[in-house]
């Protein structure tokens, strides 16, 4: 008989619920003792198991009962203890009860439930040696082909990122059921093998909402956001239940693409279907609005949330920062501390960004020092990189270099890149050359280092230096990452890659680009051709600048969106200075708000001005 066969429960034991307090539990225990119920080994084991499984806070009481029991626990009780501990912050304690099974004087033997719970314990522990030992025990005791154990093994290896082991387990499964297929789907999605995940998904004869959610989440997590949204729309057409998990994945995809319209739809769905605004869902919503450039709506969501955790506050602080509202982000941090919320590493990334975007050097330094001194948080590489960025943007290049040299950690490419970008801003060739060499030592194929140094040389009219850099890039095999810009129109996402003319409306876009060029020239615009790395004629350089992906996306926005509708563009690179100047002029001539999210921050263009005030 299975150790988890559904047997009648004593009516007094049935009183135990998840909300039962320790005081109430002791009262129930007393009643069972008075009536002699626990003299029956079956009811004694049932009592221990019920206490363990219903409320994790009462788990120590179950441990106490087992240790002071007159009856040797049966397999059902021990499996229940393994299961209960596998869900806690101390999953390793499950193995204590597994060892009791193995060393039982009653000749107990682990069953499929034992291993199903043990592999989930291993998924929590993420220890390769332990997981391999449990897998070996599964084979030894003959449960390798049990579908639930197989699913658990796949889930276990997925949590550890061992996709090869997941494939090996799945390959041995004969006629995998829905649970096993979903586990493999989750494994592939988690480990980034969305191609195989989609194959498993498409071959599933029946797909429940768990499988759909796993596939949508897989696409979203690995950056294939367009596929995530397409699959989500198919999910709706199929009439599959949409829940919080689905919406959070969709919001993640919208955030990545800057797809505000689809993000708004997801928000409307939440409100229309009265889904509870949990901390996770609320944080995902405000993050989506903030990273789609609608910081007003993001803060409306934030202030409307009844419950907030440290990640909610950090997301709001970071959202204000990347939208150029650095002072407001620091003020919100002060409110967070007054509210009694303890900051973490993520919080300080957001705070330091806020200080950096508006040049609050002294305040940024104080917050950085407070990490270790006040909160016991050891700064990580990203925090150091942001401090370099803070000093560099403010023009304190020597101080930035000194800060890098004093880092207790080995400086990473991010810190040197922040310094190199500052050198480009302030036209410092000497420190720029030094920073570029350091980046290439760490990342030989870092195209950004070559491009930024080339721009510094061009600013100094050092054309020989530019030529030598181009030659070195060819020898090393470094290619400049092509610019890519994304824009959403009527809920559809359009992607433009520099040099790609495959868009069905490209001829119209080309005409609009030429029109823009004529307008800005009449206003005195002169192309910043030093941004173009290639050794070509000046006229060709201007033409190359005019086809940067962000300009193409803006032109498409002008011909596709109704008057008065803001143009929102998401880029994979930093916006170049020439495109920045043109965007300001376009916002004025066409009376159109343009919002560009580049790799580093937002630029809100309106009436010929940018929210960054030229400080970027």
Coordinates of C-alpha atoms in Angstrom, one line a residue:
X1 CA 0.0 0.0 0.0
X2 CA 1.3 3.5 -0.9
X3 CA 2.7 5.5 2.1
X4 CA 0.3 8.3 1.1
X5 CA -2.9 6.4 0.7
X6 CA -5.8 8.6 1.6
X7 CA -7.0 7.2 5.0
X8 CA -9.7 8.5 7.2
X9 CA -8.5 11.2 9.5
X10 CA -9.5 11.4 13.1
X11 CA -12.1 14.2 13.6
X12 CA -10.0 15.9 16.3
X13 CA -6.9 15.8 14.1
X14 CA -9.0 17.3 11.3
X15 CA -9.3 20.5 13.4
X16 CA -5.7 21.4 12.5
X17 CA -5.6 24.1 9.8
X18 CA -2.9 26.3 8.3
X19 CA -4.1 29.1 10.7
X20 CA -3.8 26.9 13.8
X21 CA -1.6 28.6 16.4
X22 CA 0.9 26.8 18.6
X23 CA -1.4 27.4 21.6
X24 CA -4.4 25.8 19.8
X25 CA -2.2 23.0 18.6
X26 CA -1.2 22.1 22.2
X27 CA -4.9 22.1 23.2
X28 CA -5.7 19.7 20.4
X29 CA -2.7 17.6 21.4
X30 CA -4.0 17.5 25.0
X31 CA -7.4 16.3 23.9
X32 CA -5.9 13.5 21.8
X33 CA -3.8 12.4 24.8
X34 CA -6.7 12.5 27.2
X35 CA -8.8 10.3 25.0
X36 CA -6.0 7.9 24.3
X37 CA -6.1 8.5 20.5
X38 CA -2.3 8.7 20.2
X39 CA -1.9 5.2 21.6
X40 CA -2.9 4.1 18.1
X41 CA 0.3 4.2 16.0
X42 CA -1.7 5.1 12.9
X43 CA -3.3 8.2 14.5
X44 CA -0.1 9.2 16.2
X45 CA 1.7 9.3 12.8
X46 CA -1.2 11.1 11.2
X47 CA -1.1 13.8 13.9
X48 CA 2.6 14.4 13.4
X49 CA 2.2 14.6 9.6
X50 CA -0.8 16.9 9.8
X51 CA 1.1 19.3 12.1
X52 CA 4.1 19.3 9.8
X53 CA 2.3 19.9 6.6
X54 CA -0.3 22.5 7.6
X55 CA 1.8 25.2 9.0
X56 CA 5.7 25.6 8.6
X57 CA 5.9 27.5 11.9
X58 CA 4.7 24.5 13.8
X59 CA 7.2 22.2 12.2
X60 CA 9.5 22.2 15.2
X61 CA 6.6 20.8 17.2
X62 CA 6.4 17.9 14.8
X63 CA 10.1 17.3 15.2
X64 CA 9.7 17.3 19.0
X65 CA 6.8 14.8 18.7
X66 CA 8.9 12.4 16.6
X67 CA 11.9 12.6 18.9
X68 CA 9.8 11.8 22.0
X69 CA 7.5 9.3 20.5
X70 CA 6.9 5.8 22.0
X71 CA 6.0 4.6 18.5
X72 CA 8.5 4.2 15.7
X73 CA 7.3 6.5 12.9
X74 CA 5.8 4.8 9.8
X75 CA 6.7 5.6 6.2
X76 CA 3.8 8.0 5.7
X77 CA 4.9 10.1 8.7
X78 CA 8.6 10.1 7.6
X79 CA 7.7 11.0 4.0
X80 CA 5.5 13.8 5.4
X81 CA 8.4 15.2 7.4
X82 CA 10.7 15.1 4.3
X83 CA 8.0 16.9 2.3
X84 CA 7.5 19.5 5.0
X85 CA 11.2 20.3 5.4
X86 CA 11.7 20.4 1.6
X87 CA 9.5 23.5 1.5
X88 CA 11.3 25.4 4.3
X89 CA 14.5 27.4 4.5
X90 CA 16.2 24.4 6.0
X91 CA 15.6 21.7 3.4
X92 CA 18.7 19.8 4.3
X93 CA 16.9 18.5 7.4
X94 CA 14.8 16.3 5.1
X95 CA 17.8 13.9 4.9
X96 CA 17.6 13.3 8.6
X97 CA 14.3 11.6 8.1
X98 CA 15.5 9.8 4.9
X99 CA 18.2 8.2 7.0
X100 CA 15.6 7.1 9.6
X101 CA 13.9 5.3 6.8
X102 CA 17.1 3.6 5.6
X103 CA 18.0 2.5 9.1
X104 CA 14.6 1.5 10.3
X105 CA 14.3 -1.5 12.6
X106 CA 10.9 -2.2 10.9
X107 CA 12.6 -2.7 7.6
X108 CA 11.1 0.4 6.0
X109 CA 12.0 1.1 2.4
X110 CA 11.8 4.4 0.6
X111 CA 9.0 4.6 -2.0
X112 CA 8.2 6.8 -5.0
X113 CA 6.9 9.6 -2.7
X114 CA 10.1 9.5 -0.6
X115 CA 12.2 10.3 -3.7
X116 CA 9.7 12.7 -5.2
X117 CA 10.1 14.9 -2.1
X118 CA 13.8 14.3 -1.8
X119 CA 14.5 15.5 -5.4
X120 CA 12.5 18.7 -4.6
X121 CA 14.7 19.1 -1.5
X122 CA 17.8 18.9 -3.8
X123 CA 16.2 21.5 -6.1
X124 CA 16.2 23.8 -3.1
X125 CA 19.7 23.0 -2.0
X126 CA 21.3 23.1 -5.5
X127 CA 24.2 20.9 -4.5
X128 CA 25.5 18.7 -7.4
X129 CA 27.0 16.0 -5.3
X130 CA 23.9 15.5 -3.2
X131 CA 21.6 15.6 -6.2
X132 CA 23.7 13.0 -8.0
X133 CA 23.6 10.8 -4.9
X134 CA 19.8 11.0 -4.7
X135 CA 19.5 10.2 -8.4
X136 CA 21.7 7.2 -7.9
X137 CA 19.4 6.1 -5.0
X138 CA 16.4 6.5 -7.2
X139 CA 17.9 4.1 -9.7
X140 CA 19.1 1.7 -7.0
X141 CA 15.6 1.4 -5.5
X142 CA 13.9 1.0 -8.9
X143 CA 12.0 4.3 -9.2
X144 CA 13.9 5.6 -12.2
X145 CA 10.8 5.2 -14.4
X146 CA 8.2 6.6 -12.0
X147 CA 6.7 9.6 -13.9
X148 CA 6.5 11.8 -10.8
X149 CA 10.1 11.0 -9.8
X150 CA 11.2 11.7 -13.3
X151 CA 9.4 15.0 -13.3
X152 CA 11.1 15.9 -10.0
X153 CA 14.5 15.0 -11.3
X154 CA 14.0 17.2 -14.4
X155 CA 12.9 20.0 -12.1
X156 CA 15.9 19.4 -9.8
X157 CA 18.4 19.6 -12.6
X158 CA 16.7 22.6 -14.1
X159 CA 17.1 24.6 -10.9
X160 CA 20.8 23.8 -11.0
X161 CA 21.1 24.8 -14.7
X162 CA 22.1 21.2 -15.7
X163 CA 20.1 21.1 -19.0
X164 CA 22.1 18.2 -20.3
X165 CA 21.0 16.1 -17.3
X166 CA 17.4 17.2 -17.9
X167 CA 17.6 16.0 -21.5
X168 CA 19.1 12.6 -20.3
X169 CA 16.2 12.0 -17.8
X170 CA 13.6 13.1 -20.3
X171 CA 15.1 10.9 -23.0
X172 CA 14.5 7.8 -20.9
X173 CA 10.8 8.6 -20.3
X174 CA 8.4 6.4 -22.2
X175 CA 5.2 8.3 -23.2
X176 CA 5.8 11.4 -21.0
X177 CA 2.7 12.7 -19.3
X178 CA 1.6 16.3 -18.9
X179 CA 3.5 16.7 -15.6
X180 CA 6.7 15.4 -17.1
X181 CA 6.4 17.4 -20.3
X182 CA 5.7 20.6 -18.3
X183 CA 8.8 19.9 -16.1
X184 CA 10.9 19.6 -19.2
X185 CA 9.3 22.7 -20.6
X186 CA 10.2 24.6 -17.4
X187 CA 13.8 23.2 -17.5
X188 CA 14.4 24.3 -21.1
X189 CA 12.8 27.7 -20.5
X190 CA 14.8 28.3 -17.4
X191 CA 18.1 27.2 -19.0
X192 CA 17.5 29.2 -22.1
X193 CA 16.9 26.3 -24.6
X194 CA 13.6 27.8 -25.7
X195 CA 13.9 26.1 -29.1
X196 CA 13.6 22.6 -27.5
X197 CA 11.1 24.0 -25.1
X198 CA 8.8 25.1 -27.9
X199 CA 9.3 21.6 -29.6
X200 CA 8.1 20.0 -26.3
X201 CA 5.3 22.5 -26.0
X202 CA 4.0 22.0 -29.6
X203 CA 4.1 18.2 -29.2
X204 CA 2.0 18.2 -26.0
X205 CA -1.4 16.7 -26.8
X206 CA -2.9 18.6 -23.9
X207 CA -1.6 21.9 -22.4
X208 CA -2.8 23.4 -19.2
X209 CA -2.2 26.9 -18.0
X210 CA 1.0 25.9 -16.2
X211 CA 2.5 24.7 -19.5
X212 CA 1.5 27.9 -21.3
X213 CA 2.9 30.1 -18.5
X214 CA 6.2 28.2 -18.5
X215 CA 6.6 28.8 -22.3
X216 CA 5.6 32.5 -22.2
X217 CA 8.0 33.0 -19.2
X218 CA 10.8 31.1 -21.1
X219 CA 10.6 33.5 -24.0
X220 CA 10.4 36.5 -21.7
X221 CA 13.4 35.4 -19.6
X222 CA 15.7 34.9 -22.5
X223 CA 14.9 38.2 -24.1
X224 CA 12.7 36.9 -26.9
X225 CA 10.0 39.2 -25.9
X226 CA 8.1 39.4 -29.3
X227 CA 7.6 35.6 -29.2
X228 CA 6.4 35.9 -25.6
X229 CA 3.7 38.4 -26.6
X230 CA 2.7 36.4 -29.7
X231 CA 2.3 33.2 -27.6
X232 CA 0.4 35.1 -25.0
X233 CA -2.1 36.3 -27.6
X234 CA -2.4 32.7 -28.9
X235 CA -3.0 31.7 -25.3
X236 CA -6.0 34.1 -25.1
X237 CA -7.4 32.9 -28.4
X238 CA -7.3 29.3 -27.0
X239 CA -9.3 30.5 -24.0
X240 CA -6.6 29.4 -21.5
X241 CA -6.9 30.8 -18.0
X242 CA -4.7 33.9 -17.5
X243 CA -3.3 34.4 -14.0
X244 CA -0.7 36.5 -12.1
X245 CA 2.1 34.4 -13.5
X246 CA 1.0 35.0 -17.1
X247 CA 0.6 38.7 -16.6
X248 CA 4.0 39.1 -14.9
X249 CA 5.7 37.4 -17.8
X250 CA 3.8 39.5 -20.3
X251 CA 4.8 42.7 -18.4
X252 CA 8.4 41.6 -18.5
X253 CA 8.2 41.2 -22.2
X254 CA 6.5 44.6 -22.6
X255 CA 9.2 46.2 -20.4
X256 CA 12.0 44.8 -22.5
X257 CA 10.4 46.0 -25.8
X258 CA 9.1 49.2 -24.5
X259 CA 5.6 48.0 -25.7
X260 CA 3.5 50.5 -23.6
X261 CA 0.2 49.8 -25.4
X262 CA 0.4 46.1 -24.7
X263 CA 1.5 46.8 -21.1
X264 CA -1.5 49.0 -20.7
X265 CA -3.7 46.2 -22.0
X266 CA -2.2 43.9 -19.4
X267 CA -2.9 46.4 -16.7
X268 CA -6.5 46.8 -17.9
X269 CA -6.9 43.0 -17.9
X270 CA -5.8 43.0 -14.2
X271 CA -8.3 45.6 -13.3
X272 CA -11.1 44.2 -15.4
X273 CA -10.7 40.7 -14.0
X274 CA -10.1 42.0 -10.5
X275 CA -6.8 40.1 -10.1
X276 CA -5.3 40.9 -6.7
X277 CA -2.5 43.4 -7.0
X278 CA 0.2 41.4 -5.1
X279 CA 3.6 42.8 -4.4
X280 CA 5.0 40.8 -7.4
X281 CA 2.4 42.0 -9.8
X282 CA 2.4 45.6 -8.6
X283 CA 6.2 45.8 -8.9
X284 CA 6.1 44.3 -12.4
X285 CA 3.5 46.9 -13.4
X286 CA 5.3 49.9 -12.1
X287 CA 8.6 48.6 -13.6
X288 CA 6.9 48.3 -17.0
X289 CA 5.5 51.8 -16.9
X290 CA 8.8 53.3 -15.7
X291 CA 10.9 51.5 -18.4
X292 CA 8.4 52.4 -21.1
X293 CA 8.9 56.1 -20.2
X294 CA 5.6 56.8 -18.4
X295 CA 7.0 57.5 -15.0
X296 CA 3.8 59.4 -13.9
X297 CA 1.7 56.2 -14.3
X298 CA 4.5 54.1 -12.7
X299 CA 4.4 56.3 -9.6
X300 CA 0.5 56.2 -9.6
X301 CA 0.8 52.4 -9.4
X302 CA 3.4 52.6 -6.7
X303 CA 1.4 54.9 -4.4
X304 CA -1.7 52.8 -5.0
X305 CA -0.1 49.6 -3.8
X306 CA -1.3 48.6 -0.3
X307 CA 1.8 46.4 0.2
X308 CA 5.3 47.2 -0.9
X309 CA 8.6 45.4 -0.3
X310 CA 12.2 46.5 -0.8
X311 CA 12.1 45.5 -4.5
X312 CA 9.0 47.7 -5.0
X313 CA 10.7 50.7 -3.5
X314 CA 13.9 50.0 -5.4
X315 CA 12.1 49.7 -8.7
X316 CA 10.3 53.0 -8.2
X317 CA 13.6 54.7 -7.2
X318 CA 15.3 53.2 -10.2
X319 CA 12.4 54.2 -12.5
X320 CA 12.7 57.9 -11.4
X321 CA 16.5 57.7 -11.9
X322 CA 16.5 56.4 -15.5
X323 CA 13.8 58.9 -16.4
X324 CA 16.2 61.7 -15.4
X325 CA 14.5 62.5 -12.0
X326 CA 17.5 62.0 -9.9
X327 CA 16.6 64.3 -7.1
X328 CA 13.2 62.8 -6.8
X329 CA 14.7 59.3 -6.7
X330 CA 16.9 60.3 -3.7
X331 CA 13.9 61.9 -2.0
X332 CA 12.0 58.6 -2.4
X333 CA 14.9 56.7 -0.9
X334 CA 14.6 59.0 2.2
X335 CA 10.9 58.1 2.4
X336 CA 11.7 54.4 2.1
X337 CA 14.0 54.6 5.1
X338 CA 11.4 56.6 7.1
X339 CA 8.9 53.8 6.3
X340 CA 11.2 51.4 8.0
X341 CA 12.2 49.4 4.9
X342 CA 15.8 48.2 5.0
X343 CA 17.6 48.9 1.7
X344 CA 19.5 46.1 -0.1
X345 CA 22.1 45.9 -2.9
X346 CA 19.5 46.6 -5.6
X347 CA 18.2 49.7 -3.8
X348 CA 21.7 51.3 -3.8
X349 CA 22.1 50.6 -7.5
X350 CA 18.9 52.7 -8.1
X351 CA 20.0 55.4 -5.6
X352 CA 23.5 55.7 -7.2
X353 CA 21.9 56.0 -10.7
X354 CA 19.7 58.8 -9.4
X355 CA 22.7 60.7 -8.1
X356 CA 24.6 60.1 -11.3
X357 CA 22.0 61.3 -13.8
X358 CA 21.9 64.8 -12.1
X359 CA 25.5 65.1 -11.0
X360 CA 24.9 64.8 -7.2
X361 CA 28.5 63.8 -6.5
X362 CA 28.8 64.5 -2.8
X363 CA 25.4 62.9 -2.0
X364 CA 26.3 59.8 -4.2
X365 CA 29.6 59.4 -2.3
X366 CA 27.7 59.6 1.1
X367 CA 25.2 56.9 0.0
X368 CA 28.0 54.7 -1.3
X369 CA 29.9 55.0 2.0
X370 CA 26.7 54.3 4.0
X371 CA 26.3 50.9 2.3
X372 CA 29.0 49.4 4.3
X373 CA 29.1 51.7 7.3
X374 CA 25.4 51.9 8.1
X375 CA 23.8 48.8 6.5
X376 CA 26.6 46.3 6.4
X377 CA 26.2 45.8 2.6
X378 CA 29.4 45.1 0.7
X379 CA 29.5 47.1 -2.5
X380 CA 29.6 45.0 -5.7
X381 CA 31.1 45.7 -9.1
X382 CA 28.0 47.4 -10.3
X383 CA 28.1 49.8 -7.4
X384 CA 31.7 50.7 -8.1
X385 CA 30.9 51.2 -11.8
X386 CA 28.1 53.6 -10.9
X387 CA 30.5 55.6 -8.7
X388 CA 33.0 55.9 -11.6
X389 CA 30.1 57.0 -13.8
X390 CA 29.1 59.6 -11.2
X391 CA 32.5 61.1 -11.0
X392 CA 33.1 60.9 -14.7
X393 CA 29.8 62.5 -15.8
X394 CA 30.6 65.4 -13.4
X395 CA 33.9 65.9 -15.1
X396 CA 36.0 64.6 -12.2
X397 CA 38.1 62.3 -14.4
X398 CA 41.2 62.1 -12.2
X399 CA 39.0 61.3 -9.2
X400 CA 37.2 58.6 -11.2
X401 CA 40.6 57.1 -12.2
X402 CA 41.8 57.2 -8.6
X403 CA 38.6 55.6 -7.4
X404 CA 39.1 52.7 -9.9
X405 CA 42.7 52.2 -8.8
X406 CA 41.6 52.0 -5.1
X407 CA 38.9 49.4 -5.7
X408 CA 39.2 46.4 -3.4
X409 CA 37.9 44.3 -6.3
X410 CA 39.5 43.9 -9.6
X411 CA 38.1 46.7 -11.8
X412 CA 35.7 45.3 -14.4
X413 CA 35.1 46.5 -18.0
X414 CA 32.0 48.3 -16.8
X415 CA 34.0 50.7 -14.6
X416 CA 36.6 51.4 -17.3
X417 CA 33.8 51.9 -19.9
X418 CA 32.1 54.5 -17.7
X419 CA 35.5 56.3 -17.5
X420 CA 36.0 56.0 -21.2
X421 CA 32.6 57.5 -21.9
X422 CA 33.3 60.4 -19.6
X423 CA 36.6 60.9 -21.5
X424 CA 34.6 61.2 -24.7
X425 CA 32.3 63.8 -23.1
X426 CA 35.2 65.9 -21.8
X427 CA 37.5 65.1 -24.7
X428 CA 40.3 63.7 -22.5
X429 CA 42.5 61.7 -24.9
X430 CA 45.2 60.5 -22.5
X431 CA 42.9 59.0 -19.9
X432 CA 40.6 57.7 -22.7
X433 CA 43.5 55.8 -24.3
X434 CA 44.4 54.3 -20.9
X435 CA 40.8 53.3 -20.2
X436 CA 40.4 51.8 -23.6
X437 CA 43.5 49.6 -23.2
X438 CA 42.2 48.3 -19.9
X439 CA 38.9 47.4 -21.4
X440 CA 40.5 45.5 -24.3
X441 CA 42.8 43.7 -21.8
X442 CA 39.6 42.4 -20.1
X443 CA 37.4 42.0 -23.2
X444 CA 39.4 41.8 -26.4
X445 CA 36.2 42.0 -28.5
X446 CA 34.6 45.0 -26.8
X447 CA 33.5 47.0 -29.8
X448 CA 32.4 49.9 -27.7
X449 CA 35.9 50.6 -26.4
X450 CA 37.2 51.0 -30.0
X451 CA 34.3 53.1 -31.1
X452 CA 34.5 55.5 -28.1
X453 CA 38.2 55.9 -28.5
X454 CA 37.8 56.5 -32.2
X455 CA 35.3 59.2 -31.4
X456 CA 37.8 60.8 -29.0
X457 CA 40.5 60.7 -31.7
X458 CA 38.1 62.3 -34.2
X459 CA 37.2 65.1 -31.7
X460 CA 41.0 65.9 -31.6
X461 CA 41.2 65.6 -35.5
X462 CA 43.6 62.7 -35.0
X463 CA 42.6 60.9 -38.2
X464 CA 45.7 58.7 -38.2
X465 CA 44.6 57.4 -34.8
X466 CA 41.1 56.7 -36.2
X467 CA 42.6 54.8 -39.1
X468 CA 44.9 52.8 -36.9
X469 CA 42.0 51.8 -34.7
X470 CA 40.0 50.6 -37.7
X471 CA 42.9 48.6 -38.9
X472 CA 43.3 47.0 -35.4
X473 CA 39.6 46.1 -35.3
X474 CA 40.0 44.3 -38.7
X475 CA 43.0 42.3 -37.5
X476 CA 41.4 41.4 -34.2
X477 CA 38.1 40.6 -35.9
X478 CA 36.0 43.1 -33.8
X479 CA 32.8 44.3 -35.5
X480 CA 30.7 47.2 -34.3
X481 CA 27.4 46.0 -32.9
X482 CA 24.7 47.2 -35.3
X483 CA 22.2 49.6 -33.8
X484 CA 18.7 48.3 -33.3
X485 CA 15.6 50.4 -32.4
X486 CA 12.1 49.2 -31.5
X487 CA 8.9 51.1 -31.7
X488 CA 5.3 50.1 -31.0
X489 CA 2.5 51.2 -33.2
X490 CA -1.1 50.2 -32.6
X491 CA 0.0 47.3 -30.4
X492 CA 2.4 45.9 -33.0
X493 CA 6.2 46.0 -32.4
X494 CA 8.4 47.1 -35.2
X495 CA 12.2 46.6 -35.2
X496 CA 14.7 48.6 -37.2
X497 CA 18.3 47.5 -37.6
X498 CA 20.8 49.9 -39.1
X499 CA 21.2 49.1 -42.9
X500 CA 18.1 46.9 -43.0
X501 CA 15.6 48.1 -45.6
X502 CA 13.2 45.2 -45.4
X503 CA 10.4 47.0 -43.6
X504 CA 7.3 47.0 -45.9
X505 CA 7.0 50.8 -45.5
X506 CA 10.6 51.6 -45.9
X507 CA 10.1 53.8 -49.0
X508 CA 7.8 56.0 -47.0
X509 CA 10.3 56.1 -44.2
X510 CA 13.0 57.1 -46.6
X511 CA 11.0 60.1 -47.8
X512 CA 10.3 61.2 -44.3
X513 CA 14.0 60.9 -43.4
X514 CA 14.8 63.2 -46.3
X515 CA 12.1 65.6 -45.2
X516 CA 13.5 65.7 -41.7
X517 CA 17.0 66.3 -43.1
X518 CA 15.8 69.3 -45.1
X519 CA 14.0 70.8 -42.1
X520 CA 16.9 70.5 -39.7
X521 CA 19.4 71.9 -42.3
X522 CA 17.3 75.0 -42.8
X523 CA 17.5 75.5 -39.0
X524 CA 21.3 75.4 -39.2
X525 CA 21.9 71.8 -38.3
X526 CA 25.4 70.5 -39.2
X527 CA 25.9 66.7 -39.0
X528 CA 28.4 65.5 -36.3
X529 CA 30.3 63.3 -38.8
X530 CA 33.0 62.6 -36.2
X531 CA 30.6 59.9 -34.9
X532 CA 31.0 57.9 -38.0
X533 CA 33.9 55.5 -37.8
X534 CA 34.3 54.7 -41.4
X535 CA 36.8 56.2 -43.8
X536 CA 34.3 57.6 -46.4
X537 CA 33.5 60.9 -47.9
X538 CA 31.8 63.6 -45.7
X539 CA 28.5 63.4 -47.7
X540 CA 28.4 59.6 -47.2
X541 CA 29.1 60.0 -43.5
X542 CA 26.1 62.3 -43.3
X543 CA 24.0 59.8 -45.1
X544 CA 25.2 57.0 -42.7
X545 CA 24.2 59.2 -39.7
X546 CA 20.8 59.8 -41.2
X547 CA 20.1 56.1 -41.3
X548 CA 20.9 55.4 -37.7
X549 CA 18.2 53.0 -36.4
X550 CA 16.8 55.6 -33.9
X551 CA 16.3 58.1 -36.7
X552 CA 14.6 55.5 -38.8
X553 CA 12.3 54.6 -35.9
X554 CA 11.4 58.2 -35.3
X555 CA 10.6 58.7 -39.0
X556 CA 8.4 55.7 -38.9
X557 CA 6.7 57.0 -35.8
X558 CA 6.0 60.3 -37.6
X559 CA 4.3 58.6 -40.5
X560 CA 2.4 56.0 -38.4
X561 CA 1.2 57.6 -35.2
X562 CA -1.5 60.1 -35.0
X563 CA -0.7 63.7 -34.2
X564 CA -0.1 64.3 -30.5
X565 CA 0.8 60.7 -29.8
X566 CA 4.3 60.5 -28.3
X567 CA 6.9 58.5 -30.2
X568 CA 8.5 55.9 -28.0
X569 CA 11.8 54.2 -29.1
X570 CA 13.9 51.6 -27.4
X571 CA 17.5 51.2 -28.4
X572 CA 20.2 48.6 -27.8
X573 CA 23.0 51.1 -27.8
X574 CA 23.6 54.6 -26.3
X575 CA 22.1 57.3 -28.4
X576 CA 24.7 59.1 -30.5
X577 CA 25.1 62.9 -30.0
X578 CA 24.1 63.6 -33.6
X579 CA 20.8 61.7 -33.3
X580 CA 20.3 63.4 -29.9
X581 CA 20.5 66.9 -31.6
X582 CA 18.3 65.9 -34.4
X583 CA 15.6 64.4 -32.1
X584 CA 15.5 67.7 -30.2
X585 CA 14.9 69.6 -33.4
X586 CA 12.3 67.1 -34.7
X587 CA 10.4 67.4 -31.4
X588 CA 10.2 71.2 -32.0
X589 CA 9.4 71.2 -35.7
X590 CA 6.8 68.5 -35.6
X591 CA 5.4 69.5 -32.2
X592 CA 5.8 65.9 -31.1
X593 CA 7.1 64.4 -27.8
X594 CA 9.8 61.8 -28.5
X595 CA 10.9 59.4 -25.7
X596 CA 14.0 57.4 -26.4
X597 CA 15.2 54.7 -24.0
X598 CA 18.8 53.9 -24.8
X599 CA 21.1 51.4 -23.1
X600 CA 21.7 53.7 -20.2
X601 CA 18.7 56.0 -19.6
X602 CA 15.7 57.8 -21.0
X603 CA 15.7 61.0 -23.1
X604 CA 12.4 62.8 -23.1
X605 CA 12.4 65.3 -26.1
X606 CA 9.9 68.1 -26.1
X607 CA 9.8 71.6 -27.7
X608 CA 13.4 71.3 -28.8
X609 CA 14.7 70.3 -25.3
X610 CA 15.8 67.1 -23.7
X611 CA 15.1 66.0 -20.1
X612 CA 18.8 65.1 -19.8
X613 CA 19.8 68.8 -20.2
X614 CA 22.8 67.6 -22.2
X615 CA 24.1 65.8 -19.1
X616 CA 24.4 62.2 -20.3

